[in-house]
PDB file of C-alpha atoms in Angstrom:
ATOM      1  CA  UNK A   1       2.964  62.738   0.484  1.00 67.00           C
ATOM      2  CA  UNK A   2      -0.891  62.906   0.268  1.00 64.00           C
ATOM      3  CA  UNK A   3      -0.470  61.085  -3.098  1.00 63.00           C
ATOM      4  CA  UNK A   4       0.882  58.155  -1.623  1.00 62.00           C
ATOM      5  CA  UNK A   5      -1.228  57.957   1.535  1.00 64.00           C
ATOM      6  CA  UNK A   6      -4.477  57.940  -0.924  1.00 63.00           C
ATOM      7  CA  UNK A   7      -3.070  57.282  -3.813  1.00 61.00           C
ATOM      8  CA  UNK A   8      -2.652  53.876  -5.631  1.00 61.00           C
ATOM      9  CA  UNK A   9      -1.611  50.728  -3.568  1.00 61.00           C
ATOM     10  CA  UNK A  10       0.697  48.148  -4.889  1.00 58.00           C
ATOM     11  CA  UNK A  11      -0.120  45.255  -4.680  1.00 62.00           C
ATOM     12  CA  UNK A  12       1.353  41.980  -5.152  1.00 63.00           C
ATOM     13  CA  UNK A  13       0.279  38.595  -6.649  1.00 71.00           C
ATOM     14  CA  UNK A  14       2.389  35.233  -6.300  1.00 73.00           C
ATOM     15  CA  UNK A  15       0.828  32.298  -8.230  1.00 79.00           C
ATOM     16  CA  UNK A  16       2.146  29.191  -8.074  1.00 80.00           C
ATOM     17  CA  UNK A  17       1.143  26.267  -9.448  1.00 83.00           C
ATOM     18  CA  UNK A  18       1.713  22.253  -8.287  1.00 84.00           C
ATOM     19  CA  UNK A  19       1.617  19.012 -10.428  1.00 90.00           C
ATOM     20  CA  UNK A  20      -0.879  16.921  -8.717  1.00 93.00           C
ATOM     21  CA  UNK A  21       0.420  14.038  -6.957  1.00 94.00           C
ATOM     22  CA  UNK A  22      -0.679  10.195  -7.515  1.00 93.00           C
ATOM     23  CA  UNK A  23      -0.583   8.365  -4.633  1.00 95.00           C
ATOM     24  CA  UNK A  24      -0.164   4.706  -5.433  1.00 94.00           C
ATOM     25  CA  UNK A  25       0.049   2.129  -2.424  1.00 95.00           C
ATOM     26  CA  UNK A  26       1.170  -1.620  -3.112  1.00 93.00           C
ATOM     27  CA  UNK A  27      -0.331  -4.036  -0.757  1.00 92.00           C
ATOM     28  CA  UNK A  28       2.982  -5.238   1.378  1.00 90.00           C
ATOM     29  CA  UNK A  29       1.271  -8.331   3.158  1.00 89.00           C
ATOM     30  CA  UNK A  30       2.160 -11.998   2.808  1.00 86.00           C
ATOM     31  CA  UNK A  31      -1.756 -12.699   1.107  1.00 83.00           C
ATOM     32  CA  UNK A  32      -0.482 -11.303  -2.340  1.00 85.00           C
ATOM     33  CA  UNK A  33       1.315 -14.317  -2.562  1.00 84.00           C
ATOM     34  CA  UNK A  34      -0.025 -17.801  -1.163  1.00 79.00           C
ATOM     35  CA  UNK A  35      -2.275 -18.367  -3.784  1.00 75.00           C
ATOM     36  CA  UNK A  36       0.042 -20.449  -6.770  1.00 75.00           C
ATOM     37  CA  UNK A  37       3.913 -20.141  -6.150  1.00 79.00           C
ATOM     38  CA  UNK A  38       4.916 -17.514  -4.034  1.00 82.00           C
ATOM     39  CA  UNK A  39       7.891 -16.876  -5.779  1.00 87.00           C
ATOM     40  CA  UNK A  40       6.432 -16.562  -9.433  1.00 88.00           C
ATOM     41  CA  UNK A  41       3.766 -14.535  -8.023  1.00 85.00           C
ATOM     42  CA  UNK A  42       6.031 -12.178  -6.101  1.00 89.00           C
ATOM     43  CA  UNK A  43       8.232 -11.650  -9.325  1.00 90.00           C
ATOM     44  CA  UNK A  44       4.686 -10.798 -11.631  1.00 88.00           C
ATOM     45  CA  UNK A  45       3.465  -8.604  -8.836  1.00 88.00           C
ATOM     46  CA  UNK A  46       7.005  -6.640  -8.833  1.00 88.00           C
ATOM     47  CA  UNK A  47       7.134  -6.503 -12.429  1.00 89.00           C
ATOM     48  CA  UNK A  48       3.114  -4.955 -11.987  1.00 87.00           C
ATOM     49  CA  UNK A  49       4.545  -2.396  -9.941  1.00 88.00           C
ATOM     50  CA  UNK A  50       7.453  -1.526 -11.723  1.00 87.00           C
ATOM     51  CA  UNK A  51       5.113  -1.191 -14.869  1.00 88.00           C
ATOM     52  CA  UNK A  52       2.521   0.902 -12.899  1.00 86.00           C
ATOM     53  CA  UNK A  53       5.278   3.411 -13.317  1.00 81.00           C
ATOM     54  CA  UNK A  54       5.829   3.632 -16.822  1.00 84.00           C
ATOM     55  CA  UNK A  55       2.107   3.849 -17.439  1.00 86.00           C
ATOM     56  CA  UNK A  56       1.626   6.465 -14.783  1.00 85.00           C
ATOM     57  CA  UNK A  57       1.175  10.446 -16.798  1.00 83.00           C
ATOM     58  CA  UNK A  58       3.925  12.654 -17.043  1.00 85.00           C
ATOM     59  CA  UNK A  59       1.956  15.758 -15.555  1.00 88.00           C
ATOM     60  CA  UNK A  60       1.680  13.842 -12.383  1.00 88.00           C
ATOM     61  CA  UNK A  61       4.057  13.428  -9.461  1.00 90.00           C
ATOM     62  CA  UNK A  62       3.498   9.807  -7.912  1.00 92.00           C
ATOM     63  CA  UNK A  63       4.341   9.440  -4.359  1.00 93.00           C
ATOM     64  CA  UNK A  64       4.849   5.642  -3.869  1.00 94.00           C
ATOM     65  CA  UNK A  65       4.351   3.816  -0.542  1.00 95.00           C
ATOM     66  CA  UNK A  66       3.720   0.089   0.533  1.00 94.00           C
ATOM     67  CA  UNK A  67       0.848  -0.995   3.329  1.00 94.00           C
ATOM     68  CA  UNK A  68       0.563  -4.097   5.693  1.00 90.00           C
ATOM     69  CA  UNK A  69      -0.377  -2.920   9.188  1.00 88.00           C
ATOM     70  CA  UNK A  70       0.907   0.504   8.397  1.00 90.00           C
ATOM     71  CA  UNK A  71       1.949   3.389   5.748  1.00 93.00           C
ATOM     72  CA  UNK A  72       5.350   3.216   4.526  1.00 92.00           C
ATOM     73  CA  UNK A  73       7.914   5.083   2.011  1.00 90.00           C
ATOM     74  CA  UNK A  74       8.231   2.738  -0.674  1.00 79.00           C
ATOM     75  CA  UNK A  75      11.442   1.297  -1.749  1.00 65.00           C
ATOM     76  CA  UNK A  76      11.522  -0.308  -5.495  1.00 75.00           C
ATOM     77  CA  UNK A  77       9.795  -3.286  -4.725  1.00 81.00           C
ATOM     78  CA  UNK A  78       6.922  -5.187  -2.106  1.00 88.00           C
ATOM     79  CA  UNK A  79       8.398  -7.490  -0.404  1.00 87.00           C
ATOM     80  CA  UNK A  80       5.309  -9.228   0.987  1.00 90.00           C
ATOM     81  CA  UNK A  81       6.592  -9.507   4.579  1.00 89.00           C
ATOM     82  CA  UNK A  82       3.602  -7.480   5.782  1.00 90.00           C
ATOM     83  CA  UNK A  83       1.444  -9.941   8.818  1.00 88.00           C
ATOM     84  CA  UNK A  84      -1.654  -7.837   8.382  1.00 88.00           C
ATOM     85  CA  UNK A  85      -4.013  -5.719   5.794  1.00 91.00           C
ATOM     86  CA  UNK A  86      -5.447  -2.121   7.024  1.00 93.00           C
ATOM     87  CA  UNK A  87      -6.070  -0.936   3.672  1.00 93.00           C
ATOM     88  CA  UNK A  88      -8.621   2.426   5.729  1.00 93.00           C
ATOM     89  CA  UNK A  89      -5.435   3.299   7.400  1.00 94.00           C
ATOM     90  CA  UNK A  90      -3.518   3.074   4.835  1.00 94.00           C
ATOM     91  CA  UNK A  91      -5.462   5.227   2.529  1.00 95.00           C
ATOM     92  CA  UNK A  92      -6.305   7.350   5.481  1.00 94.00           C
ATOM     93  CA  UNK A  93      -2.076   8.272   6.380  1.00 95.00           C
ATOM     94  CA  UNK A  94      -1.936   8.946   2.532  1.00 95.00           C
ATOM     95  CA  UNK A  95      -4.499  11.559   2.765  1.00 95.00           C
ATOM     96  CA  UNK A  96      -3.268  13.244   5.863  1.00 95.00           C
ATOM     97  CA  UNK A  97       0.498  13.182   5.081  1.00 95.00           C
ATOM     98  CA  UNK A  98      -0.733  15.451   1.370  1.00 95.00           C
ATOM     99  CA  UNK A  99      -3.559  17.536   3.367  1.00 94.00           C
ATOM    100  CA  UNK A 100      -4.168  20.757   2.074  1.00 91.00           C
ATOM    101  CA  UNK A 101      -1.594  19.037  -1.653  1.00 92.00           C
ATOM    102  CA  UNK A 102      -2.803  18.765  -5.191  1.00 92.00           C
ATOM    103  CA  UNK A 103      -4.090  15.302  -5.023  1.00 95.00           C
ATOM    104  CA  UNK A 104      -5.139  14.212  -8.448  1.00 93.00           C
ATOM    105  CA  UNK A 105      -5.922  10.353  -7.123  1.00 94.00           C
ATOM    106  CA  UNK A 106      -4.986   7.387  -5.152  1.00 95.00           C
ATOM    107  CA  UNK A 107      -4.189   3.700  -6.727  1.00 94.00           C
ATOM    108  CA  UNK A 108      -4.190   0.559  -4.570  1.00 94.00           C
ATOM    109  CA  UNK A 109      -2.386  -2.585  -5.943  1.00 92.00           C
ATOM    110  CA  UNK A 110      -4.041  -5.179  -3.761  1.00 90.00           C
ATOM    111  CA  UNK A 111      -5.668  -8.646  -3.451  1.00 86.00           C
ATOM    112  CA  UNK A 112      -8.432  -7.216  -1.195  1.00 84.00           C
ATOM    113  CA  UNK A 113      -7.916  -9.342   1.711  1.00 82.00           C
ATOM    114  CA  UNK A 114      -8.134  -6.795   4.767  1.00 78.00           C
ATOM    115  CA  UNK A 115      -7.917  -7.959   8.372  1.00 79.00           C
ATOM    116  CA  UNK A 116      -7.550  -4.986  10.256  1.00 87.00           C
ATOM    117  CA  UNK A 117      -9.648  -1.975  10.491  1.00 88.00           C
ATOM    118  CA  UNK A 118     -12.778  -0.740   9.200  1.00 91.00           C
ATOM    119  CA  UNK A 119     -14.189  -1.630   4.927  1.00 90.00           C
ATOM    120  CA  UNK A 120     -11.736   0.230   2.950  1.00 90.00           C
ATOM    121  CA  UNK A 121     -15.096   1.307   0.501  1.00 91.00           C
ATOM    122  CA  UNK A 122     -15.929   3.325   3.859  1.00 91.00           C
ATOM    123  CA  UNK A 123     -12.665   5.199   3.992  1.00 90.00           C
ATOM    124  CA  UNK A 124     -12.387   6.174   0.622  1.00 92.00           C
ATOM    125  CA  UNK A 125     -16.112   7.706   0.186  1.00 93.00           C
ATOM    126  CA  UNK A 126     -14.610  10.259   2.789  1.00 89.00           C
ATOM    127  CA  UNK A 127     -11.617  11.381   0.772  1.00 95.00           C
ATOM    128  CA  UNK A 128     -11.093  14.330  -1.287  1.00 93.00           C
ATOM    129  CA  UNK A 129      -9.771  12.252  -4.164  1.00 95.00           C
ATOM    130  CA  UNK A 130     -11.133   9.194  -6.291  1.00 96.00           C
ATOM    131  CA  UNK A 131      -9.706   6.281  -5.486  1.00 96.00           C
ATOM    132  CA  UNK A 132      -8.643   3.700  -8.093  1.00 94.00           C
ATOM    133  CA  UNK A 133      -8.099  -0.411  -7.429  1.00 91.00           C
ATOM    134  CA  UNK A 134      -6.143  -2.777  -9.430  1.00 89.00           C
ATOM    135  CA  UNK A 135      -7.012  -5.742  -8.199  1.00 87.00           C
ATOM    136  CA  UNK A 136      -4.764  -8.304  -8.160  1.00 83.00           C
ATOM    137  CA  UNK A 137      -5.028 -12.727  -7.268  1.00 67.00           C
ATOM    138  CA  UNK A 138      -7.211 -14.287  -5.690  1.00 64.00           C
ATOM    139  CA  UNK A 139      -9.862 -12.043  -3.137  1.00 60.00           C
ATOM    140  CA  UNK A 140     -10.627 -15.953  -1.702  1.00 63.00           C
ATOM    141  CA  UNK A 141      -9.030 -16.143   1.572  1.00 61.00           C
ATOM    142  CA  UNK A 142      -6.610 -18.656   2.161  1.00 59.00           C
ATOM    143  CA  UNK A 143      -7.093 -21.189   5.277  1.00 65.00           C
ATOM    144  CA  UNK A 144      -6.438 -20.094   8.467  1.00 64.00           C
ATOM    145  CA  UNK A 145      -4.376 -22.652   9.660  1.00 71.00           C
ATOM    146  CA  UNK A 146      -1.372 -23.904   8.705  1.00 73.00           C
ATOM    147  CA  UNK A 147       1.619 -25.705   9.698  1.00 80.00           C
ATOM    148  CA  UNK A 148       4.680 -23.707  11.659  1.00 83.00           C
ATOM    149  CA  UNK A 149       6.103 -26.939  12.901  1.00 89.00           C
ATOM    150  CA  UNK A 150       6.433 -30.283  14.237  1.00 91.00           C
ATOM    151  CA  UNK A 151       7.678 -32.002  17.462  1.00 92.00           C
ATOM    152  CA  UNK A 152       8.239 -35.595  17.530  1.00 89.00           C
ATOM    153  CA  UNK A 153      10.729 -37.823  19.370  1.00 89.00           C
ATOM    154  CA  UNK A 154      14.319 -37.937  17.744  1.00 89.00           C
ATOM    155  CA  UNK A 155      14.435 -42.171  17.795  1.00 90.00           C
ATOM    156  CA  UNK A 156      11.401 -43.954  17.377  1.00 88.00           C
ATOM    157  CA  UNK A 157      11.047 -47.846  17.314  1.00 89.00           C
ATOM    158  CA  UNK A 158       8.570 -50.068  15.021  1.00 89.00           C
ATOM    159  CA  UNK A 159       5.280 -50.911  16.083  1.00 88.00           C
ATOM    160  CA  UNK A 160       5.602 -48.596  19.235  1.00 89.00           C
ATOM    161  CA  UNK A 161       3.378 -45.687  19.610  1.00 89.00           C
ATOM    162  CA  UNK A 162       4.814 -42.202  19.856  1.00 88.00           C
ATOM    163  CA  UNK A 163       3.474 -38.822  20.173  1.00 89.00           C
ATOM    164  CA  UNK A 164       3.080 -36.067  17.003  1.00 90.00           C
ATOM    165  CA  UNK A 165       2.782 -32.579  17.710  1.00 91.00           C
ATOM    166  CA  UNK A 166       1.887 -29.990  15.033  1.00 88.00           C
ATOM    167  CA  UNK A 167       1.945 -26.581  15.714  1.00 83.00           C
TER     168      UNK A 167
END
C-alpha cells in the first residue's frame, strides 16, 4: 500500500490535433454587381467562388459564409441581395464564432465598398489570423441616386402640361 501512495503516478496524455480552418467570406451586397451587367457579373463572381474552392489546400478545413449587413452560413452561391457592407463585423463574427479554433487565415471576396461600420484594415490588425483580400470590380462607388420609379398621369393630352414625378 505504501508503494502506491509514494510510488509512481500514472499519468495520462490526450493529444489531439485540428486541421486549421480557412475562413473565406464572399461579399453578399448588391455593389458586386452594378458596375457592367449585373447578370454577367453575378455569374463570373459565382464561378470565382466556386473556384476559390478547388484552389483552397487540402490540409485545411474552409468554413464558408457570405456578408452584407451581417455574418451568414453560406449556401453555394452569393446572391448579391445584401443592402449594406460591414466588412469589421463581418470579419469580427468570424473570429468570435472559431475563438479559442485553429485558424490558419481569413479570405474576403469583395469589391471594397463598405458602408457600415468602422475601416475593415482596423479590424483585421486586431485578429489572431492574417487576413487575405481578393479584390474583385470596381472599388469606385456607384452614384447614389437612382431611379425606383415614376408617377405620371395615366392620359395626357398634346401641348398640355402635366406633372413627372421620379422617385
Amino acid at each position: 500500500v505504501l508503494f502506491l501512495l509514494l510510488g509512481p503516478q500514472a499519468r495520462l496524455r490526450f493529444q489531439e490535433s485540428e486541421q486549421p480552418a480557412i475562413l473565406v467570406l464572399g461579399d453578399n451586397s448588391r455593389s458586386m454587381t452594378l458596375h457592367g451587367d449585373s447578370a454577367v457579373m453575378a455569374g463570373r463572381l459565382n464561378q470565382t467562388w466556386r473556384k476559390l474552392g478547388e484552389r483552397l489546400s487540402p490540409d485545411m478545413t474552409p468554413a464558408w459564409f457570405v456578408f452584407g449587413e451581417s455574418l451568414q452560413s453560406s449556401s453555394d452561391s452569393l446572391r448579391f441581395d445584401a443592402t449594406g457592407t460591414n466588412i469589421a463585423q463581418a470579419l469580427s463574427d468570424a473570429a468570435d464564432l472559431y475563438y479559442g479554433r485553429n485558424v490558419g487565415a481569413a479570405v474576403v471576396l469583395s469589391d471594397g465598398i463598405h458602408n457600415e461600420g468602422i475601416q475593415p484594415e482596423a479590424a483585421a490588425k486586431g485578429l489572431p489570423f492574417p487576413v487575405f483580400t481578393l479584390g474583385v470590380g470596381d472599388t469606385a462607388p456607384p452614384a447614389d441616386g437612382f431611379i425606383q420609379d415614376v408617377v405620371h398621369n395615366r392620359l395626357a393630352y398634346q401641348g398640355n402640361v402635366f406633372p413627372v414625378k421620379a422617385l
